XYZ file of N, CA and C in Angstrom:
699
model
N -11.061 8.947 -30.946
C -11.864 9.576 -29.891
C -11.968 11.074 -30.156
N -13.171 11.604 -30.115
C -13.384 13.032 -30.286
C -13.265 13.746 -28.942
N -12.782 14.985 -28.977
C -12.617 15.767 -27.752
C -13.281 17.124 -27.913
N -13.770 17.646 -26.816
C -14.375 18.978 -26.785
C -13.836 19.717 -25.569
N -13.271 20.888 -25.770
C -12.695 21.680 -24.679
C -13.648 22.799 -24.279
N -13.964 22.867 -23.011
C -14.742 23.991 -22.477
C -13.756 25.083 -22.072
N -13.707 26.159 -22.833
C -12.742 27.232 -22.615
C -13.323 28.265 -21.648
N -12.760 28.314 -20.443
C -13.224 29.308 -19.465
C -12.036 29.901 -18.702
N -10.925 30.024 -19.389
C -9.695 30.509 -18.763
C -9.876 31.887 -18.136
N -10.532 32.798 -18.847
C -10.698 34.160 -18.323
C -11.535 34.163 -17.049
N -12.600 33.371 -17.031
C -13.488 33.334 -15.864
C -12.841 32.628 -14.671
N -11.898 31.711 -14.953
C -11.236 30.964 -13.877
C -9.991 31.657 -13.365
N -9.502 32.640 -14.102
C -8.220 33.264 -13.772
C -8.282 34.050 -12.466
N -7.184 33.927 -11.694
C -7.061 34.720 -10.466
C -6.079 35.867 -10.646
N -5.490 35.954 -11.856
C -4.581 37.056 -12.141
C -3.400 37.108 -11.197
N -3.011 38.313 -10.797
C -1.842 38.501 -9.938
C -2.168 38.406 -8.457
N -3.444 38.248 -8.112
C -3.790 38.267 -6.685
C -4.069 36.868 -6.132
N -3.823 35.844 -6.965
C -3.856 34.469 -6.482
C -5.188 34.064 -5.883
N -5.113 33.368 -4.737
C -6.298 32.762 -4.139
C -7.331 33.776 -3.660
N -6.951 35.050 -3.551
C -7.905 36.074 -3.127
C -9.078 36.152 -4.103
N -8.817 35.840 -5.368
C -9.859 35.917 -6.395
C -10.673 34.635 -6.514
N -10.396 33.634 -5.683
C -11.086 32.353 -5.809
C -12.610 32.439 -5.649
N -13.150 33.264 -4.730
C -14.617 33.338 -4.647
C -15.269 33.722 -5.973
N -14.662 34.664 -6.683
C -15.210 35.055 -7.987
C -15.133 33.891 -8.969
N -13.974 33.211 -9.000
C -13.815 32.079 -9.910
C -14.783 30.953 -9.567
N -15.014 30.720 -8.264
C -15.937 29.662 -7.843
C -17.369 29.986 -8.264
N -17.746 31.256 -8.157
C -19.089 31.654 -8.613
C -19.212 31.485 -10.125
N -18.131 31.805 -10.833
C -18.139 31.619 -12.286
C -18.263 30.143 -12.654
N -17.623 29.276 -11.856
C -17.708 27.837 -12.118
C -19.160 27.366 -12.035
N -19.887 27.874 -11.062
C -21.308 27.512 -10.926
C -22.109 27.999 -12.129
N -21.902 29.254 -12.477
C -22.663 29.840 -13.592
C -22.366 29.115 -14.901
N -21.085 28.904 -15.180
C -20.701 28.281 -16.447
C -21.063 26.798 -16.458
N -20.865 26.133 -15.315
C -21.191 24.716 -15.250
C -22.656 24.452 -15.528
N -23.531 25.234 -14.916
C -24.966 25.054 -15.146
C -25.349 25.446 -16.574
N -24.721 26.502 -17.086
C -25.006 26.934 -18.458
C -24.573 25.876 -19.467
N -23.485 25.170 -19.148
C -22.967 24.163 -20.073
C -23.973 23.032 -20.289
N -24.841 22.823 -19.317
C -25.870 21.796 -19.491
C -26.770 22.116 -20.681
N -27.009 23.402 -20.925
C -27.810 23.787 -22.087
C -27.118 23.361 -23.378
N -25.783 23.496 -23.394
C -25.016 23.068 -24.565
C -25.133 21.562 -24.756
N -25.067 20.820 -23.653
C -25.200 19.364 -23.740
C -26.568 18.987 -24.304
N -27.606 19.683 -23.853
C -28.953 19.436 -24.389
C -28.970 19.581 -25.910
N -28.361 20.649 -26.393
C -28.347 20.910 -27.836
C -27.538 19.852 -28.578
N -26.414 19.442 -27.988
C -25.579 18.427 -28.631
C -26.302 17.086 -28.701
N -26.996 16.733 -27.626
C -27.757 15.479 -27.616
C -28.866 15.535 -28.666
N -29.537 16.675 -28.754
C -30.597 16.837 -29.752
C -30.046 16.737 -31.171
N -28.771 17.125 -31.326
C -28.139 17.081 -32.647
C -27.531 15.717 -32.958
N -27.607 14.791 -31.992
C -27.135 13.438 -32.273
C -25.971 12.949 -31.439
N -25.517 13.723 -30.456
C -24.413 13.269 -29.608
C -24.816 12.015 -28.836
N -23.957 10.997 -28.887
C -24.163 9.783 -28.096
C -23.608 10.038 -26.698
N -24.474 10.441 -25.789
C -24.031 10.831 -24.455
C -23.449 9.650 -23.681
N -23.902 8.440 -23.971
C -23.446 7.272 -23.215
C -21.963 6.994 -23.403
N -21.387 7.478 -24.494
C -19.957 7.264 -24.732
C -19.141 8.535 -24.503
N -19.741 9.511 -23.821
C -19.087 10.798 -23.579
C -18.550 10.854 -22.160
N -17.278 11.278 -22.032
C -16.649 11.421 -20.722
C -16.388 12.893 -20.454
N -16.568 13.309 -19.208
C -16.325 14.693 -18.807
C -15.152 14.701 -17.834
N -14.149 15.518 -18.136
C -12.912 15.532 -17.352
C -12.644 16.953 -16.888
N -12.606 17.164 -15.576
C -12.375 18.499 -15.027
C -11.203 18.500 -14.072
N -10.293 19.436 -14.251
C -9.106 19.564 -13.395
C -9.283 20.714 -12.414
N -8.938 20.492 -11.147
C -8.925 21.529 -10.120
C -10.326 22.132 -9.955
N -10.493 23.423 -10.211
C -11.812 24.049 -10.112
C -12.750 23.559 -11.214
N -12.169 23.013 -12.275
C -12.989 22.437 -13.338
C -13.747 21.197 -12.909
N -13.280 20.547 -11.831
C -13.989 19.360 -11.331
C -15.345 19.740 -10.731
N -15.398 20.654 -9.754
C -16.718 21.066 -9.261
C -17.563 21.771 -10.316
N -16.918 22.390 -11.318
C -17.692 22.982 -12.423
C -18.555 21.910 -13.087
N -17.946 20.759 -13.381
C -18.728 19.689 -14.004
C -19.714 19.070 -13.019
N -19.457 19.240 -11.728
C -20.458 18.843 -10.744
C -21.736 19.647 -10.918
N -21.585 20.958 -11.125
C -22.754 21.807 -11.389
C -23.459 21.372 -12.672
N -22.657 21.061 -13.696
C -23.238 20.612 -14.961
C -24.078 19.357 -14.753
N -23.494 18.387 -14.053
C -24.192 17.126 -13.843
C -25.470 17.279 -13.045
N -25.414 18.078 -11.983
C -26.611 18.257 -11.147
C -27.707 19.023 -11.893
N -27.298 20.032 -12.681
C -28.284 20.779 -13.467
C -28.928 19.878 -14.516
N -28.110 19.064 -15.164
C -28.648 18.157 -16.178
C -29.604 17.142 -15.556
N -29.307 16.700 -14.339
C -30.216 15.766 -13.664
C -31.598 16.375 -13.475
N -31.631 17.670 -13.168
C -32.922 18.351 -13.022
C -33.720 18.293 -14.322
N -32.996 18.222 -15.442
C -33.629 18.188 -16.761
C -33.743 16.763 -17.294
N -33.552 15.776 -16.396
C -33.680 14.349 -16.743
C -32.591 13.879 -17.706
N -31.441 14.543 -17.668
C -30.280 14.113 -18.447
C -29.214 13.638 -17.462
N -28.778 12.403 -17.587
C -27.786 11.850 -16.670
C -26.441 11.748 -17.385
N -25.455 12.482 -16.905
C -24.114 12.351 -17.469
C -23.562 10.980 -17.085
N -22.925 10.270 -18.023
C -22.476 8.904 -17.730
C -21.292 8.838 -16.776
N -20.316 9.723 -16.950
C -19.119 9.665 -16.107
C -18.417 11.018 -16.078
N -17.982 11.406 -14.892
C -17.159 12.608 -14.714
C -15.884 12.193 -13.994
N -14.750 12.585 -14.547
C -13.464 12.420 -13.881
C -13.063 13.761 -13.264
N -12.824 13.777 -11.968
C -12.315 14.968 -11.298
C -10.828 14.793 -11.021
N -10.010 15.616 -11.648
C -8.561 15.509 -11.491
C -8.109 16.450 -10.385
N -7.787 15.888 -9.234
C -7.433 16.620 -8.019
C -8.373 17.810 -7.807
N -9.644 17.540 -7.538
C -10.613 18.626 -7.325
C -10.123 19.625 -6.273
N -10.338 20.886 -6.542
C -9.807 21.952 -5.697
C -10.371 21.875 -4.277
N -9.531 22.223 -3.299
C -9.949 22.209 -1.895
C -10.544 23.544 -1.474
N -9.886 24.658 -1.824
C -10.272 25.979 -1.323
C -11.730 26.296 -1.651
N -12.474 26.663 -0.627
C -13.881 27.068 -0.730
C -14.814 25.923 -1.104
N -14.307 24.694 -1.154
C -15.155 23.564 -1.534
C -15.080 22.494 -0.447
N -15.870 22.698 0.592
C -15.872 21.805 1.738
C -16.668 22.454 2.850
N -16.257 22.231 4.078
C -16.934 22.856 5.208
C -16.472 24.302 5.360
N -17.363 25.162 5.783
C -17.006 26.553 6.006
C -18.188 27.461 5.750
N -18.055 28.702 6.197
C -19.131 29.678 6.024
C -19.348 29.973 4.548
N -18.243 30.221 3.829
C -18.321 30.445 2.388
C -17.829 29.172 1.713
N -18.758 28.336 1.289
C -18.378 27.040 0.752
C -19.261 26.675 -0.433
N -18.627 26.120 -1.457
C -19.322 25.675 -2.654
C -19.291 24.152 -2.701
N -20.279 23.510 -3.329
C -20.320 22.047 -3.348
C -19.184 21.434 -4.160
N -18.657 20.345 -3.635
C -17.586 19.606 -4.290
C -18.186 18.685 -5.357
N -17.338 18.187 -6.240
C -17.770 17.166 -7.197
C -17.942 15.851 -6.447
N -19.183 15.400 -6.312
C -19.491 14.173 -5.574
C -20.331 13.245 -6.444
N -20.675 12.099 -5.885
C -21.315 11.034 -6.653
C -22.674 11.421 -7.227
N -23.316 12.437 -6.667
C -24.650 12.825 -7.135
C -24.642 13.481 -8.511
N -23.465 13.805 -9.039
C -23.389 14.596 -10.270
C -23.527 13.769 -11.547
N -23.328 12.459 -11.474
C -23.339 11.641 -12.690
C -23.612 10.188 -12.330
N -23.783 9.357 -13.351
C -23.948 7.927 -13.098
C -22.710 7.360 -12.414
N -21.530 7.883 -12.771
C -20.274 7.481 -12.134
C -19.366 8.697 -12.017
N -18.885 8.955 -10.816
C -17.927 10.042 -10.580
C -16.642 9.433 -10.032
N -15.528 9.769 -10.681
C -14.212 9.278 -10.273
C -13.336 10.480 -9.961
N -12.921 10.625 -8.712
C -12.013 11.701 -8.324
C -10.618 11.132 -8.078
N -9.626 11.750 -8.687
C -8.234 11.319 -8.548
C -7.506 12.338 -7.689
N -6.992 11.896 -6.548
C -6.389 12.791 -5.558
C -4.864 12.684 -5.600
N -4.207 13.789 -5.953
C -2.742 13.798 -6.005
C -2.108 14.836 -5.080
N -2.915 15.720 -4.505
C -2.402 16.714 -3.557
C -3.448 16.956 -2.465
N -3.904 15.865 -1.824
C -5.023 15.981 -0.880
C -4.697 16.825 0.338
N -5.638 17.695 0.690
C -5.473 18.542 1.867
C -4.641 19.779 1.628
N -4.099 19.926 0.457
C -3.302 21.114 0.109
C -4.092 21.903 -0.943
N -3.647 21.879 -2.192
C -4.433 22.524 -3.244
C -5.670 21.683 -3.561
N -5.496 20.382 -3.564
C -6.605 19.470 -3.817
C -7.349 19.110 -2.542
N -8.580 18.677 -2.713
C -9.394 18.299 -1.560
C -9.001 16.923 -1.025
N -9.231 16.722 0.263
C -9.091 15.389 0.851
C -10.463 14.756 1.054
N -11.513 15.481 0.666
C -12.879 14.970 0.781
C -13.076 13.814 -0.199
N -13.609 12.711 0.279
C -13.828 11.538 -0.568
C -15.324 11.275 -0.662
N -15.931 11.826 -1.697
C -17.387 11.727 -1.845
C -17.789 11.244 -3.228
N -16.813 10.788 -4.026
C -17.116 10.274 -5.357
C -17.537 8.810 -5.268
N -17.957 8.249 -6.387
C -18.201 6.807 -6.428
C -16.886 6.058 -6.261
N -15.841 6.581 -6.908
C -14.496 6.023 -6.781
C -13.545 7.169 -6.466
N -12.836 7.073 -5.349
C -11.812 8.056 -4.995
C -10.453 7.379 -5.089
N -9.639 7.856 -6.021
C -8.326 7.270 -6.274
C -7.280 8.037 -5.473
N -6.666 7.366 -4.505
C -5.651 7.981 -3.660
C -4.278 7.583 -4.204
N -3.613 8.529 -4.830
C -2.348 8.245 -5.509
C -1.197 8.349 -4.516
N -0.424 7.280 -4.396
C 0.655 7.190 -3.415
C 0.129 7.421 -2.003
N -0.910 6.676 -1.709
C -1.575 6.692 -0.409
C -2.147 8.085 -0.151
N -1.894 8.643 0.996
C -2.423 9.973 1.304
C -1.331 11.039 1.258
N -0.202 10.742 0.630
C 0.914 11.687 0.585
C 0.551 12.850 -0.334
N 0.545 14.093 0.163
C 0.173 15.221 -0.688
C 1.252 15.620 -1.693
N 2.492 15.127 -1.499
C 3.572 15.432 -2.443
C 3.924 14.156 -3.204
N 3.772 14.203 -4.516
C 4.021 13.036 -5.349
C 5.519 12.807 -5.562
N 5.936 11.537 -5.795
C 7.370 11.234 -5.946
C 8.062 12.076 -7.007
N 7.358 12.361 -8.088
C 7.923 13.161 -9.177
C 8.206 14.592 -8.737
N 7.615 15.009 -7.630
C 7.572 16.422 -7.276
C 8.414 16.810 -6.067
N 9.169 15.867 -5.508
C 9.904 16.206 -4.291
C 10.978 17.265 -4.526
N 11.452 17.379 -5.780
C 12.359 18.489 -6.090
C 11.660 19.543 -6.936
N 10.339 19.355 -7.124
C 9.486 20.302 -7.879
C 9.953 20.510 -9.307
N 10.715 19.545 -9.855
C 11.221 19.702 -11.215
C 10.100 19.666 -12.248
N 8.973 19.043 -11.894
C 7.866 18.963 -12.837
C 6.838 20.057 -12.654
N 7.107 21.010 -11.780
C 6.103 22.008 -11.443
C 5.949 23.065 -12.514
N 4.742 23.623 -12.578
C 4.506 24.768 -13.442
C 4.845 26.068 -12.725
N 5.334 25.956 -11.505
C 5.735 27.149 -10.763
C 4.911 27.369 -9.528
N 5.522 27.881 -8.498
C 4.810 28.164 -7.258
C 4.233 29.563 -7.274
N 3.758 29.995 -6.135
C 3.220 31.339 -5.999
C 3.354 31.742 -4.551
N 2.868 32.934 -4.248
C 2.899 33.402 -2.867
C 2.118 32.466 -1.960
N 1.087 31.841 -2.511
C 0.157 31.056 -1.714
C 0.405 29.557 -1.797
N 1.150 29.099 -2.798
C 1.277 27.671 -3.048
C 2.731 27.317 -3.314
N 3.193 26.242 -2.688
C 4.571 25.816 -2.909
C 4.701 25.149 -4.273
N 5.925 25.096 -4.776
C 6.165 24.416 -6.046
C 5.850 22.931 -5.932
N 6.158 22.333 -4.767
C 5.864 20.909 -4.582
C 4.360 20.642 -4.671
N 3.564 21.533 -4.079
C 2.114 21.357 -4.143
C 1.583 21.592 -5.555
N 2.082 22.617 -6.226
C 1.642 22.874 -7.594
C 1.967 21.696 -8.496
N 3.167 21.157 -8.341
C 3.591 20.015 -9.140
C 2.697 18.812 -8.872
N 2.413 18.549 -7.601
C 1.589 17.397 -7.240
C 0.154 17.567 -7.741
N -0.357 18.774 -7.655
C -1.695 19.084 -8.179
C -1.728 18.823 -9.686
N -0.718 19.328 -10.388
C -0.635 19.147 -11.839
C -0.459 17.682 -12.231
N 0.139 16.894 -11.334
C 0.406 15.489 -11.645
C -0.879 14.732 -11.958
N -2.011 15.205 -11.466
C -3.280 14.513 -11.730
C -3.572 14.443 -13.224
N -3.338 15.543 -13.959
C -3.612 15.483 -15.394
C -2.462 14.855 -16.166
N -1.247 14.930 -15.615
C -0.115 14.257 -16.256
C -0.349 12.742 -16.247
N -0.677 12.201 -15.071
C -0.890 10.752 -14.980
C -2.134 10.322 -15.748
N -3.167 11.177 -15.771
C -4.374 10.807 -16.506
C -4.090 10.734 -17.998
N -3.231 11.620 -18.479
C -2.832 11.553 -19.879
C -2.138 10.241 -20.207
N -1.363 9.728 -19.255
C -0.670 8.448 -19.464
C -1.654 7.284 -19.505
N -2.620 7.264 -18.577
C -3.543 6.126 -18.543
C -4.562 6.182 -19.684
N -4.742 7.339 -20.290
C -5.578 7.408 -21.483
C -4.953 6.614 -22.622
N -3.623 6.543 -22.619
C -2.910 5.814 -23.658
C -2.790 4.324 -23.348
N -2.813 3.973 -22.057
C -2.599 2.581 -21.657
C -3.307 2.325 -20.331
N -4.432 1.627 -20.375
C -5.184 1.423 -19.135
C -4.655 0.242 -18.313
N -3.521 -0.332 -18.732
C -2.827 -1.331 -17.918
C -1.692 -0.694 -17.117
N -1.467 0.600 -17.344
C -0.306 1.272 -16.764
C -0.449 1.501 -15.269
N -1.630 1.882 -14.837
C -1.855 2.198 -13.425
C -3.046 1.407 -12.906
N -2.766 0.543 -11.959
C -3.780 -0.326 -11.379
C -3.840 -0.052 -9.882
N -5.039 0.183 -9.378
C -5.234 0.522 -7.967
C -6.004 -0.599 -7.273
N -5.880 -0.625 -5.922
C -6.552 -1.664 -5.149
C -7.489 -1.038 -4.120
N -8.630 -1.673 -3.953
C -9.635 -1.197 -3.011
C -9.177 -1.394 -1.569
N -9.416 -0.375 -0.732
C -9.118 -0.445 0.703
C -9.894 0.657 1.404
N -10.157 0.469 2.690
C -10.886 1.482 3.453
C -10.027 2.683 3.795
N -8.723 2.460 3.920
C -7.811 3.546 4.283
C -6.400 3.161 3.880
N -5.518 4.135 3.937
C -4.112 3.878 3.622
C -3.530 2.826 4.563
N -3.900 2.911 5.832
C -3.365 1.991 6.835
C -3.854 0.560 6.613
N -5.031 0.398 6.009
C -5.602 -0.935 5.790
C -5.368 -1.454 4.374
N -4.603 -0.728 3.602
C -4.274 -1.138 2.233
C -3.302 -2.310 2.285
N -3.660 -3.419 1.662
C -2.825 -4.619 1.647
C -2.689 -5.122 0.208
N -2.059 -6.292 0.067
C -1.906 -6.910 -1.250
C -3.135 -7.716 -1.655
N -4.178 -7.674 -0.836
C -5.400 -8.430 -1.098
C -6.547 -7.468 -1.417
N -7.523 -7.980 -2.172
C -8.696 -7.172 -2.477
C -8.818 -6.881 -3.957
N -9.991 -6.422 -4.381
C -10.230 -6.159 -5.801
C -9.388 -4.997 -6.323
N -9.023 -5.088 -7.596
C -8.232 -4.039 -8.239
C -9.052 -3.369 -9.338
N -8.561 -2.226 -9.759
C -9.246 -1.442 -10.786
C -8.202 -0.833 -11.713
N -8.436 -0.927 -13.013
C -7.556 -0.319 -14.004
C -8.029 1.103 -14.266
N -7.116 2.058 -14.116
C -7.484 3.456 -14.311
C -7.428 3.816 -15.787
N -8.195 4.818 -16.161
C -8.182 5.291 -17.534
C -9.578 5.644 -18.005
N -9.668 6.044 -19.272
C -10.947 6.423 -19.859
C -11.950 5.278 -19.753
N -11.484 4.052 -19.990
C -12.355 2.878 -19.922
C -12.183 2.213 -18.558
N -12.441 2.961 -17.523
C -12.210 2.497 -16.156
C -13.193 1.384 -15.788
N -12.700 0.442 -14.973
C -13.594 -0.588 -14.442
C -14.675 0.089 -13.595
N -15.847 -0.459 -13.620
C -16.954 0.172 -12.893
C -17.499 -0.696 -11.759
N -16.893 -1.840 -11.509
C -17.406 -2.738 -10.475
C -17.015 -2.285 -9.071
N -15.809 -1.744 -8.934
C -15.298 -1.354 -7.618
C -15.844 0.020 -7.244
N -16.147 0.221 -5.973
C -16.595 1.510 -5.466
C -15.806 1.854 -4.203
N -15.790 3.134 -3.862
C -15.106 3.581 -2.661
C -13.678 4.022 -2.940
N -12.832 3.947 -1.928
C -11.442 4.369 -2.069
C -10.609 3.263 -2.696
N -9.722 3.675 -3.613
C -8.731 2.757 -4.170
C -7.363 3.428 -4.088
N -6.321 2.629 -3.930
C -4.976 3.153 -3.689
C -3.999 2.584 -4.713
N -2.991 3.394 -5.070
C -1.930 2.904 -5.940
C -0.642 3.670 -5.698
N 0.462 3.030 -6.067
C 1.774 3.665 -6.045
C 2.184 3.992 -7.476
N 2.995 5.045 -7.631
C 3.557 5.367 -8.938
C 5.064 5.512 -8.817
N 5.706 5.557 -9.972
C 7.138 5.814 -10.043
C 7.381 7.319 -10.095
N 8.624 7.710 -9.862
C 8.990 9.126 -9.948
C 9.403 9.523 -11.361
N 9.427 8.561 -12.279
C 9.855 8.856 -13.652
C 8.773 8.412 -14.634
N 8.704 9.102 -15.755
C 7.724 8.785 -16.795
C 7.946 7.361 -17.315
N 6.884 6.613 -17.570
C 5.463 6.988 -17.611
C 4.742 6.849 -16.269
N 5.484 6.700 -15.176
C 4.976 6.780 -13.792
C 4.225 5.538 -13.307
N 3.524 4.851 -14.174
C 2.764 3.685 -13.751
C 3.641 2.483 -13.454
N 3.189 1.647 -12.515
C 3.908 0.428 -12.137
C 3.099 -0.821 -12.466
N 2.028 -0.666 -13.215
C 1.207 -1.813 -13.557
C 0.609 -2.462 -12.326
N 0.562 -3.794 -12.338
C -0.036 -4.534 -11.226
C 0.720 -4.317 -9.925
N 2.034 -4.090 -10.005
C 2.835 -3.875 -8.791
C 2.405 -2.615 -8.057
N 1.887 -1.640 -8.780
C 1.465 -0.392 -8.157
C 0.225 -0.526 -7.302
N -0.478 -1.652 -7.428
C -1.671 -1.879 -6.612
C -1.330 -2.388 -5.220
N -0.047 -2.661 -4.973
C 0.404 -3.151 -3.672
C 1.099 -2.042 -2.901
N 0.931 -2.005 -1.583
C 1.502 -0.901 -0.802
C 3.023 -0.900 -0.740
N 3.667 -2.046 -0.992
C 5.142 -2.090 -0.962
C 5.639 -3.214 -1.861
């Protein structure tokens, strides 16, 4: 599998002032996301098979690819699939100063994986498939002692940072084994049962199921529980 990294660390950085710089970073996400569509046009013209291309965005990178997908749609280019790894909550939802979230309109299939909903990550469920990891718990089992965290800040707890980061940690695992994490369709955490259609997470994700899906994980690597993780208990 070939990979391409969109490097925008400088434009996304908040430096020492943390979330205060988020409006600037969010504006940069729009500018870069829409500009990236021009790159996709050139790659397709040069022979890129877009149908086998996956776009993966973490945190603010998720709505960035939303801009890419919507801009490309204007140019009659449909991105096949975008994975949003715990899409950022701040400034992306309801409010006076608000930017659009990564939602189903951005691609043929949009999959958002929620590991810190309502905290650093959004609790908005507007993708084709919204994966709720460990129900609606914003703190993941691996993170209750924050041992897996990249560090907290003045604005964010270590538990939240760890849980936010867990989205790309778990996605890295399912890229290697799409039998590792299996989720089950349900309308809500409270209505999640042992019955209903399941979906295997990963790069080659099932595409039949739509809406919210739920799964449990372990607190230790490789975190997945296989078919057992699709059941609430």
